[in-house]
Coordinates of C-alpha atoms in Angstrom, one line a residue:
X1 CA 0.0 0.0 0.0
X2 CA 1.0 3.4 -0.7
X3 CA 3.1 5.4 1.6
X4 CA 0.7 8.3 3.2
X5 CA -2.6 6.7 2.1
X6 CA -5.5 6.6 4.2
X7 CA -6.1 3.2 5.9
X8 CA -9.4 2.4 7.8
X9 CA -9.9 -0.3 10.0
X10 CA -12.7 -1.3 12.3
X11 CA -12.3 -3.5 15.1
X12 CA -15.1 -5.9 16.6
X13 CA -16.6 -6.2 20.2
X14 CA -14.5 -9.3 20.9
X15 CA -11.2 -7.1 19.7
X16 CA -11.5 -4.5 22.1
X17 CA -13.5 -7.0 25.0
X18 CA -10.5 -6.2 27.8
X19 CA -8.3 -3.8 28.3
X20 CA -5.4 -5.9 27.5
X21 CA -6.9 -6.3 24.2
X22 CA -7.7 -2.4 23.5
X23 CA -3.7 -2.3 24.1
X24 CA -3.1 -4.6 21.4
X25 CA -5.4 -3.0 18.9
X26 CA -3.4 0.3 19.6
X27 CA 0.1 -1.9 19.0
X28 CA -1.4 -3.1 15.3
X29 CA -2.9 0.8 14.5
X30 CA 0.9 2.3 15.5
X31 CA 2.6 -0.1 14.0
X32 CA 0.9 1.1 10.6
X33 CA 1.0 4.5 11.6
X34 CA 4.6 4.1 11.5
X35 CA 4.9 2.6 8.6
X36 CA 3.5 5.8 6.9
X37 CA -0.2 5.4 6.7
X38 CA -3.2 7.8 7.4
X39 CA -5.0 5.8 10.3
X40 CA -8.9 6.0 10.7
X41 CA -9.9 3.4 13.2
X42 CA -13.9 2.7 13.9
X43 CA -14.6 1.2 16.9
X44 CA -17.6 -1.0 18.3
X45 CA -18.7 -1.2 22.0
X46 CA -16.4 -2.9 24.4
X47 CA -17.5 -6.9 24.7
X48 CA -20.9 -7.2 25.6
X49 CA -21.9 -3.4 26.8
X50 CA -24.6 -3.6 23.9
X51 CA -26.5 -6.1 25.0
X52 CA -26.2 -4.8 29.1
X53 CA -26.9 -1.1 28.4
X54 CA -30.0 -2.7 26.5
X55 CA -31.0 -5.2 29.3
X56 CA -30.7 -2.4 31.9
X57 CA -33.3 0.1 29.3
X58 CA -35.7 -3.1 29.2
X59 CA -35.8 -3.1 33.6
X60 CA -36.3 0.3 33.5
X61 CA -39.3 0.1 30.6
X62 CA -40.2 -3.3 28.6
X63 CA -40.5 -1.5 25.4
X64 CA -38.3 1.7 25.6
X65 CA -38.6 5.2 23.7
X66 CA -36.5 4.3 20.5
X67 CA -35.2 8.0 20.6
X68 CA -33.9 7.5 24.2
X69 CA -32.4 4.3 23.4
X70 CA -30.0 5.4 21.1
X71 CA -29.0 8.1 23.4
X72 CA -28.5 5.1 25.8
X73 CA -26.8 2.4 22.8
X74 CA -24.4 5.1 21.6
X75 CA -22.5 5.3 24.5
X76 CA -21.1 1.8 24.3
X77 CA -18.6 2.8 21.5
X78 CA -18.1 6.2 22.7
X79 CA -16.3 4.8 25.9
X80 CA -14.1 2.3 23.7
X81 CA -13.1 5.5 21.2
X82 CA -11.6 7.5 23.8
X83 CA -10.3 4.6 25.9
X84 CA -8.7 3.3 22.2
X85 CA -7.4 7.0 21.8
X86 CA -5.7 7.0 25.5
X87 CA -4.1 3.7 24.5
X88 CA -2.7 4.8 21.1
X89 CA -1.1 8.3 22.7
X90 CA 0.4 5.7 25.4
X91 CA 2.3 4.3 22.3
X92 CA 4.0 7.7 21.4
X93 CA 1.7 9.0 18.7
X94 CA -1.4 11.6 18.5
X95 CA -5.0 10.1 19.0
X96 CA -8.2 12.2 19.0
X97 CA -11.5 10.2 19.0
X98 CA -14.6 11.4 17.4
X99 CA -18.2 10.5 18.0
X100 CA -20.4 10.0 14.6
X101 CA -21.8 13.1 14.8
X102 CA -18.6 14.5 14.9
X103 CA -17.1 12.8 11.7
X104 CA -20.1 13.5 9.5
X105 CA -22.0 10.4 9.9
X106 CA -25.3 11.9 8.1
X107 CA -28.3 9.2 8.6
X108 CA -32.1 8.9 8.2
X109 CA -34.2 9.7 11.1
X110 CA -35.2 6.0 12.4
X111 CA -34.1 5.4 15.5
X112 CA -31.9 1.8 15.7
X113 CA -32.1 1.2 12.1
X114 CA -30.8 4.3 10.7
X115 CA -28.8 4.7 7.4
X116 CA -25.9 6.6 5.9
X117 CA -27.5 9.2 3.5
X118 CA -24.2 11.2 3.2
X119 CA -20.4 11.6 5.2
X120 CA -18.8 14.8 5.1
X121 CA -15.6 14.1 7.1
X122 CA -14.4 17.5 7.5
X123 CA -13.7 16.7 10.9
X124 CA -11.8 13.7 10.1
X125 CA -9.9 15.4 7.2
X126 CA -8.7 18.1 9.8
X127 CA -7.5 15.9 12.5
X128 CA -5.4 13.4 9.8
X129 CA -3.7 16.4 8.4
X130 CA -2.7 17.6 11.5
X131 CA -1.0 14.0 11.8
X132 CA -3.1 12.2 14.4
X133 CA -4.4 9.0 14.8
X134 CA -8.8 9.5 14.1
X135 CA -10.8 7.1 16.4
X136 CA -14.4 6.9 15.4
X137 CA -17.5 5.4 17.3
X138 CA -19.5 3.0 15.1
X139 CA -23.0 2.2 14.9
X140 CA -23.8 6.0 15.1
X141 CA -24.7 9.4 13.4
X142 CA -26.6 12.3 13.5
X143 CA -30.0 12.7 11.5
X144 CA -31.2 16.0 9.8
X145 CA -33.4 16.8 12.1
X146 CA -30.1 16.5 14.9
X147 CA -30.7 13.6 16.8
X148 CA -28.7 10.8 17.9
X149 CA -29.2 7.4 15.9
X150 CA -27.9 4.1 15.8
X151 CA -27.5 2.0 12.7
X152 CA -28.4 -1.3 13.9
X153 CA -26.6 -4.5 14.7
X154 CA -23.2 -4.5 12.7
X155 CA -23.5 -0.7 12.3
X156 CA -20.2 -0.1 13.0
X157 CA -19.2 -2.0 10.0
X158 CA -21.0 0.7 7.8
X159 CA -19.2 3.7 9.3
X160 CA -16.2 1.7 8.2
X161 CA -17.0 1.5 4.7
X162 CA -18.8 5.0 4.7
X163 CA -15.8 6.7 5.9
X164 CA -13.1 4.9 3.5
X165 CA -15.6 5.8 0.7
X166 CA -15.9 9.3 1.8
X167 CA -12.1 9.8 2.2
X168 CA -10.6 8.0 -0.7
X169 CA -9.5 5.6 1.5
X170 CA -6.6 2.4 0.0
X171 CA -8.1 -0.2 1.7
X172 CA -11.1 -0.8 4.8
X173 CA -10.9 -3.7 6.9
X174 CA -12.8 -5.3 9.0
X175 CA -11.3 -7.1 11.7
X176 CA -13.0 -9.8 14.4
X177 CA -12.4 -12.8 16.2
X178 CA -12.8 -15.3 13.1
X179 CA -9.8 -15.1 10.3
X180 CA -12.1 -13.8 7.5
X181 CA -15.8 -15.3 6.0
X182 CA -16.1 -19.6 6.3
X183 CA -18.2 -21.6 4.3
X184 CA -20.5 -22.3 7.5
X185 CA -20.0 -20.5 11.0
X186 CA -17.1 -22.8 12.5
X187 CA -18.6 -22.8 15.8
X188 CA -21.3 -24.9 14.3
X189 CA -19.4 -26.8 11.3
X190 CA -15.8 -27.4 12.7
X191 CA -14.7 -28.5 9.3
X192 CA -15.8 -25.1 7.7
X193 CA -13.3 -23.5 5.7
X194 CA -12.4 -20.2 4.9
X195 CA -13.0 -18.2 1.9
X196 CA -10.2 -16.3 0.4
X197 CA -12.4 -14.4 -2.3
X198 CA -16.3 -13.4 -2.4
X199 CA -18.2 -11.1 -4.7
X200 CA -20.5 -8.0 -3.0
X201 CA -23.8 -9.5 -4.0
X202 CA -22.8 -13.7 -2.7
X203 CA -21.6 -11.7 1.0
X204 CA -24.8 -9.4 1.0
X205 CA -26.6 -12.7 0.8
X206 CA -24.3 -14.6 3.6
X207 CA -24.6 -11.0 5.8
X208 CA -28.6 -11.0 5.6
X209 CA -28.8 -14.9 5.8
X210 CA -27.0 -14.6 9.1
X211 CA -23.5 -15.0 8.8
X212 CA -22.2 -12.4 11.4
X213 CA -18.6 -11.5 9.8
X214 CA -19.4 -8.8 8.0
X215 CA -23.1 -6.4 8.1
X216 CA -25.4 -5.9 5.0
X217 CA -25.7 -2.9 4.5
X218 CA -21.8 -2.6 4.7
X219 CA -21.5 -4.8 1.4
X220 CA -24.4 -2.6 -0.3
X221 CA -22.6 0.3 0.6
X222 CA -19.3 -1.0 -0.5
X223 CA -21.0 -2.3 -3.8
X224 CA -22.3 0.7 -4.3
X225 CA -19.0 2.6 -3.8
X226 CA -17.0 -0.6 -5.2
X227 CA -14.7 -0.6 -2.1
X228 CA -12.9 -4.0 -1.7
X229 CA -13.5 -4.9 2.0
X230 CA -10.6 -6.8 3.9
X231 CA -12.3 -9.1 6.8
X232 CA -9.3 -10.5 9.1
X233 CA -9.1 -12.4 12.5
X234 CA -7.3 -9.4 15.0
X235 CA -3.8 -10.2 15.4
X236 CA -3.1 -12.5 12.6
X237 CA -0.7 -12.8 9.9
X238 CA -3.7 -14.4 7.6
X239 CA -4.6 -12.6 4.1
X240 CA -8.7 -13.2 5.6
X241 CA -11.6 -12.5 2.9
X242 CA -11.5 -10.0 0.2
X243 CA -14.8 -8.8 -0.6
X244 CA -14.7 -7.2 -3.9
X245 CA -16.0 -6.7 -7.8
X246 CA -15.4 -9.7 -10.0
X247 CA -14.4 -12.0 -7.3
X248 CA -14.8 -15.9 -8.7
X249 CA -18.0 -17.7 -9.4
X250 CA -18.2 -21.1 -7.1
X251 CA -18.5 -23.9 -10.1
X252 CA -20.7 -26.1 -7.8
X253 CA -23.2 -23.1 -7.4
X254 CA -22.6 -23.2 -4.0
X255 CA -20.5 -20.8 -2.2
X256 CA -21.2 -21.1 1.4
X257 CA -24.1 -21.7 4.2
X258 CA -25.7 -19.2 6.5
X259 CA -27.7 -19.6 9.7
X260 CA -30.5 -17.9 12.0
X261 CA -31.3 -19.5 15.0
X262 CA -34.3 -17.9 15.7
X263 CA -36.9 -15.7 13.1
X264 CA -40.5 -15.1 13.2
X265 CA -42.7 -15.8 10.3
X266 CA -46.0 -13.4 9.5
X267 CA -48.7 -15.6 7.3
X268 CA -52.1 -14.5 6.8
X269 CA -54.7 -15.3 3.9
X270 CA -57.2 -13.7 2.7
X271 CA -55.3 -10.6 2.9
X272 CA -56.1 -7.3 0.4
X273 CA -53.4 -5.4 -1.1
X274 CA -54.9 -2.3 1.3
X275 CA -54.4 -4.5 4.0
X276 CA -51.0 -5.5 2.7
X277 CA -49.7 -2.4 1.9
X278 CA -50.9 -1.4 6.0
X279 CA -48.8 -4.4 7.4
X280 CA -45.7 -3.3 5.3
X281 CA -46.3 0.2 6.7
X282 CA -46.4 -0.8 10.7
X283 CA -43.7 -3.0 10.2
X284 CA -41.6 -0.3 8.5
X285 CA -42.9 2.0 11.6
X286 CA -41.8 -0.5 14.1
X287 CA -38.3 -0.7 12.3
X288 CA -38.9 -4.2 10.8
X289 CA -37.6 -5.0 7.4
X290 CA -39.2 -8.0 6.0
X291 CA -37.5 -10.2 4.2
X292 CA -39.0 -13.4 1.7
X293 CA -41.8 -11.3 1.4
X294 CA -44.4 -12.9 -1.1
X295 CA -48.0 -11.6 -1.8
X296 CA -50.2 -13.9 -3.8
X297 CA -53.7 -15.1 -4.2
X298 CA -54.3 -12.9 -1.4
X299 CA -51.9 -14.9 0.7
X300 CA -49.6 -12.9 2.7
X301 CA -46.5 -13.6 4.3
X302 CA -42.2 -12.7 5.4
X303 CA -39.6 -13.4 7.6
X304 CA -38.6 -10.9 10.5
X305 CA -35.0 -11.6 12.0
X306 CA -35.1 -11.4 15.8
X307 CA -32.9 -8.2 15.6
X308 CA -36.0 -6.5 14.0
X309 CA -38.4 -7.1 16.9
X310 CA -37.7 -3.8 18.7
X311 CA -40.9 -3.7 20.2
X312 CA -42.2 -7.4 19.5
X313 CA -45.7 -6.9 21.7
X314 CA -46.2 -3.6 19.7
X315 CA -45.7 -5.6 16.7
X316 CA -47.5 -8.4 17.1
X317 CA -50.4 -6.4 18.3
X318 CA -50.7 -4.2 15.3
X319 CA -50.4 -7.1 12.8
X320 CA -53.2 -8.7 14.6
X321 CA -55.4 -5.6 14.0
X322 CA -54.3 -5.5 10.4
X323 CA -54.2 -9.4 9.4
X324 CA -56.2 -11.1 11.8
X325 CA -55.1 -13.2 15.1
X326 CA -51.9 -15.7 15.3
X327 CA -50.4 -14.2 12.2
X328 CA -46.8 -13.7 13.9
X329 CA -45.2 -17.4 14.6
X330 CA -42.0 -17.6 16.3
X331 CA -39.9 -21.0 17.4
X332 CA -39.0 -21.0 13.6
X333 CA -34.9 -21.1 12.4
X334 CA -33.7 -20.5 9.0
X335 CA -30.4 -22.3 6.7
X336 CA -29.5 -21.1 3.5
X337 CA -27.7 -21.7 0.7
X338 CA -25.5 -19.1 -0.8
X339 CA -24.0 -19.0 -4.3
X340 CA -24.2 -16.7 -7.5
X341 CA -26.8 -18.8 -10.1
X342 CA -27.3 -21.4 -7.3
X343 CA -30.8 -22.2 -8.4
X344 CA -29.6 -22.8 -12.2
X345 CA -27.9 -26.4 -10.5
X346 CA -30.7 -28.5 -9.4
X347 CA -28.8 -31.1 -7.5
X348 CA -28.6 -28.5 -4.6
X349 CA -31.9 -28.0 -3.9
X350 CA -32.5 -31.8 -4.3
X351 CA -29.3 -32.2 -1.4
X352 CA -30.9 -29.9 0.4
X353 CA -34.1 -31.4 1.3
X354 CA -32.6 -34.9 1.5
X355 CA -30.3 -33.0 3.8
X356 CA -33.6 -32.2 6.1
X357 CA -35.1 -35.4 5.4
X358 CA -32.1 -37.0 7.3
X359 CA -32.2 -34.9 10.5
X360 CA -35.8 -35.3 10.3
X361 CA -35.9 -31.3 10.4
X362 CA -39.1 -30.4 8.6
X363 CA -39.2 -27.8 6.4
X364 CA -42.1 -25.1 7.1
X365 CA -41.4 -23.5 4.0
X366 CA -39.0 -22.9 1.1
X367 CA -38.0 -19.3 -0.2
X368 CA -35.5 -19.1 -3.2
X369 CA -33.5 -16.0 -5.4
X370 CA -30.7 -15.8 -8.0
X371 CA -28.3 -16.4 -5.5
X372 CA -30.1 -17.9 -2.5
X373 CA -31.8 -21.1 -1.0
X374 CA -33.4 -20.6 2.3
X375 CA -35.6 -23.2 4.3
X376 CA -37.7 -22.7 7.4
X377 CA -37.0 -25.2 9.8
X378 CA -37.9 -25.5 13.6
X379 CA -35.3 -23.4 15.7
X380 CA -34.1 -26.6 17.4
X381 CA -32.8 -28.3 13.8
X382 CA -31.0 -25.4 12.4
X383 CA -27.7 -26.4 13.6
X384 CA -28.0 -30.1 12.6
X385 CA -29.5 -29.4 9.2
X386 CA -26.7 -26.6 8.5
X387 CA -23.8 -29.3 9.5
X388 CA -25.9 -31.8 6.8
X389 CA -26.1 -29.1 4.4
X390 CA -22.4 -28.3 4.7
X391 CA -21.6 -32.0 3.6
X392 CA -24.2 -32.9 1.5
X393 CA -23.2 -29.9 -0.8
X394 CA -19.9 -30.8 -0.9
X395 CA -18.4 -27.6 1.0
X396 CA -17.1 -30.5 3.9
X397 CA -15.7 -33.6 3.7
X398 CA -18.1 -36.0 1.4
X399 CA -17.5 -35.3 -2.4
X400 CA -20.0 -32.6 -3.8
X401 CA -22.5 -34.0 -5.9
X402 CA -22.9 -34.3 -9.4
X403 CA -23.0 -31.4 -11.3
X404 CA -26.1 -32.0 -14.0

């Protein structure tokens, strides 16, 4: 990489969990620093302060104002910026950290699931010409109207692509606790592999299937921007997953296998397109994004992610005014399937439900794209079924199928 170009980095929860870790971090970001480079480093919440800053807002109220949780959420990386900051001056060099506000992070107004209309990094421009180090606290902005959101789970991983988009950066990367994107999570399939190479649209699909390396709308962003994303284990001398334009096409159709443990399904029948279009809006009010959504012969029906039940009572009570009773179902997993042109090559979707048929997972439903198989399963079978998958498609160690 060139000497003096700008570098941005983000580093995970897990990276910067202790304090002896937030050391480290601030070993790798001088020892690039030295080497010449412009360092921008975003910054998630330390371990689990996410999820405990949100367990202490649901004591104090079971649903909470969405405005005052993000005031609440947003401090979690705010502590580990300027904590990161201290650690990097402790290594001889000049640190300043910066909130999102403060860098330019320009978002919608939805509270949690905000997005990046616009970065103008004056802010961050200033402070790297002046020769410092830029910390920056992910998973946040500002809207228009000047209030404090947060961009949802894996936010942080935006502000990372945002900003290196924004300021011309060389490379972003995204570093974590896993050594770049597997073909299955390797906490569930221990004979996963890892992926040296993967196009924008195969990763979007991994990232909204479930697979946790790397966020959605990051890879949209990036796409959109065509920055190549770096995804790395912290610490390690592996080359990781490069997520970039014209990456290669997986000849067996499949290039890897995503999982949710836990998704709620919304079926209704007899469903107008008035009261359709009404569902889509409270959902899209409640900060929902439904996903496999079909609308046919006035049947009715998508897949929530757990991450988008903010206010799941709320939810489920508007639906029932809209759609009728029992039209939310939860206790429901998802596995699928990722690979450009996967449903051109039959044998996988055969493999696939032969793969349920053998650990007797039954399949609630079947939803298939371009570049995506997904099947509905009870929660309870999704691991099994993703560890059959992984074989049966030949990603493990049984010999892939024939390709017709």
């Amino acid at each position: 990489m060139r000497n003096g170009s700008i570098i941005v980095q983000k580093y995970g929860g897990s990276s910067v969990s202790t304090v002896d870790k937030l050391k480290q971090v601030a070993r790798l970001v001088a020892t690039r620093a030295r080497e010449g480079h412009r360092m921008v480093v975003v910054v998630s919440a330390m371990g689990d302060a996410t999820d405990e800053l949100l367990a202490k807002a649901q004591a104090v109220a079971g649903e909470p104002d969405r405005r005052e949780l993000d005031m609440l959420l947003s401090v979690g990386e705010r502590i580990s910026m300027s904590l990161l900051a201290m650690a990097i001056r402790e290594e001889g060099l000049e640190a300043v950290s910066l909130t999102g506000s403060q860098s330019g992070i320009i978002t919608t107004a939805s509270h949690a699931q905000a997005r990046i209309m616009e970065v103008r990094p004056f802010r961050v421009e200033d402070e790297l010409d002046a020769g410092r180090v830029v910390i920056v606290a992910g998973y946040q902005g500002v809207s228009y109207k000047r209030e404090v959101t947060t961009l949802g789970r894996g936010g942080s991983d935006t502000t990372a692509v945002a900003l290196a988009a924004a300021l011309s950066a060389e490379a972003c990367e995204i570093y974590s606790d896993v050594e770049g994107v597997f073909t299955a999570d390797p906490r569930v399939v221990p004979d996963a592999t890892p992926l040296a190479e993967l196009g924008y649209a195969e990763m979007q699909e991994l990232a909204e299937a479930g697979a946790k390396v790397l966020n959605a709308q990051a890879v949209e962003f990036a796409k959109q921007k065509n920055i190549a994303i770096y995804a790395r284990k912290t610490g390690s001398e592996g080359r990781g997953t490069v997520v970039r334009l014209n990456a290669p096409v997986a000849p067996s159709g499949v290039r890897g296998i995503a999982h949710e443990r836990a998704v709620a399904t919304v079926e209704a029948s007899g469903v107008s397109l008035a009261q359709a279009r009404e569902a889509l809006d409270a959902m899209d009010g409640l900060g929902a994004t439904p996903r496999q959504l079909n609308l046919a012969g006035g049947c009715f029906s998508c897949v929530l992610g757990t991450e988008d039940l903010h206010e799941p009572r709320t939810l489920e009570a508007r639906l029932e005014a809209i759609l009728g009773p029992g039209v939310l179902s939860t206790g429901r997993g998802a596995v699928s399937l990722i690979g450009e042109g996967i449903t051109r090559h039959a044998h996988v979707m055969r493999a696939a439900l032969d793969a349920a048929a053998e650990v007797e997972a039954e399949v609630l439903g079947v939803a298939t794209s371009s570049f995506r198989i997904t099947l509905l399963v009870p929660s309870l079978r999704v691991e099994p079924l993703t560890r059959a998958l992984h074989a049966a498609v030949g990603l493990g160690p049984v010999p892939a199928l024939p390709v017709d």
